[in-house]
Amino acid sequence: MTETHGIRVRRLRLVGIGRNYDIDFTTEGRVQDLSVISGAFSSGKTAVLEFVAYGLGAKNHPRHPEVLRKVRSALLEVELSGESHIIERAVGEPSTVAFVRRGRLDQPSFSTTEKKVIAPAGDPQSLSSLLLSHCKLEGVELREAPTNAESRTDPLSIRDLMWLTFLPNERVADKNFLFENSPPRKHKLRQVVDVVFGVHDDRAVELGSRIKQLEGRLNRSRAELAAATAFVAEQDGETATDPHTRLTAERQLTAITTQLEELDQQAHAATSFAEELRQTHRRSAEEARTASAVLRDRETQLARMLPLRAQYADDLLKLGMLAQARQLFDPLRVRTCPACLNPLSASPHAHDGHCSMCDHDLPERPDLTLGAAADSSAQAEQLDVAAEIRSTKARLKEITTYIEELDASLSSARQRSQTASLEEQRAAKALDEATSPTVSTFLVARDELHRRKEVATRQIDQLNTAFKLQEGLAKRAGVVNRQEANLSQLREELAQLGDATEDRNEVIRQISTRFGRLLAEWHYPKLSQAHMANDLTPFVRGEPYQVASSGARTLITLAWQLAVFETAYESGAAHPGFLMIDSPQKNLGHGTGRDTLIADAVSTDDFYRHLTQWLARHGNGAQVIVADNSPPELIEDRVIVRFSRDETEPPYGLIDDETG
């Protein structure tokens, strides 16, 4: 397998509200072959691997509280067939789309961003299809029932392929490592391994189907490339490919901008003699603004007070009418006999529970008033109205006095405003007369520079547009070239196709041999009969891996994952070319506990020593990422970040500003 195929992880960036959180897997601009993420538990080591998987199409991302509070999106910079791409997905609710563009983080890019769906995986515009096309697995279909030739098929997904590229903590030493509790997933895992090595059943039929599908896609891609080429030719976009033209335009714009700055400095220096006039004009302008504000304020107050005074005058008139009505039409005053119209000798009153005028019985009501009592009540009401009239007259007088004062000061304020405005105009005229002869020379030159700047800016915009057209054309040409190469390879595989059963047996033999050799290198105690069965189940000492101790299962699962990865990479199989491992020391006991024999017999140094040696020789160009609590000192130079979970020793964790 060459470095120009597959996937390599370069950088991970979690975009937050006020800052970003970066993990760099490169050294001097190149992908580091072995990258170790170290630190205490619950500090974010596993989250780094899970975010990488999320950027490559996993359904979910880590949902720790600090992540949901701080992170808004995840950017993953990867190399796809040797070319840098950036994959962006939203964080919060798992996104259903990803945005992909060419380029690198922290570098400007004119590349057009493409929207890729996450599901369905078989969609030609899905993220899975894009990634699988760089792994030589585009268009692969997996049968739901492998033993049934008429079974329905499902497209291979990048998530299926991740079983061979990501060994999470929960699968290390698990008795369900090969999904024995889920037969459909177990069958699919076997199919994925067969597809990666090109030895699955019905290989000829599958190759023929993939060739047919790829031919259709290639024809469409060629048609799109031809149409895009014709369009770019009509737009005269060839100049964008000339670096001299772009460099000249950018230099010209930079020179014009510099000349404008120098011209402004010269104009300011040439008119420095008028600094006193400028200060005088500033003072006059400030005084004019103040006088205008005072005038406007007083006019506003006067406009508000006049309706208020009219309202009080109207209230005073109404109160007078109320007092008069009480005297003229008060129905409680009876002083004349309604029959003969002669004055009564005494006002009507209650006498022994009877009315003195009609002799009717009176109810026992405390609110009933007759005669003099009614007169006294009416007088009391007249007294209340009189008090309100006096109060209203006093307020009306105060408002009238204030309005007269405002009106008297209005003319002086208006005069001050006019005088200040005229003074400001005279100061501005004096400043213009003093500086106009000097400034006019600079204005002509400045206008010419601005015209040239607009021309240069417009030219650069046209070049950028043409560059984007050329970049899109190159991208389509790259798709055509990749599809032609994949089609040629598929046809070659079809022509050289042998017996799938014999080929698969040979692959299983190679993986089994590598599996046993790895356990031997790691000094697995009492090692014997280490091999891998036809269904990929690992055996040690003649027993399946489930019967081994927890520490032994850790070594077995690590050896299984590495055996498949190393064999696939060395044979040029369709493997992405990178592997992520979480917690390789799980259950080993670090020298104590129930697996002391395993911990004593196998040194973690042997595991890392094998990785470094293999990556330097047969695995040159591959990438391995490991999350480990306490890696040995021999790989200290491969530790790219160490989370301390200690506020005094940064970084605290992946989200290093969340320490509570």
XYZ file of N, CA and C in Angstrom, residues 40 82 244 507 602:
15
model
N -4.236 11.260 32.530
C -5.074 10.609 33.527
C -6.425 10.240 32.937
N -3.324 11.334 -0.202
C -2.186 12.241 -0.186
C -2.529 13.703 -0.271
N 2.261 34.406 -12.491
C 2.841 35.733 -12.681
C 1.751 36.802 -12.735
N -5.126 -15.773 2.913
C -5.190 -14.559 3.732
C -5.328 -14.920 5.201
N 4.640 -9.968 30.106
C 4.679 -9.125 28.915
C 4.900 -7.685 29.336
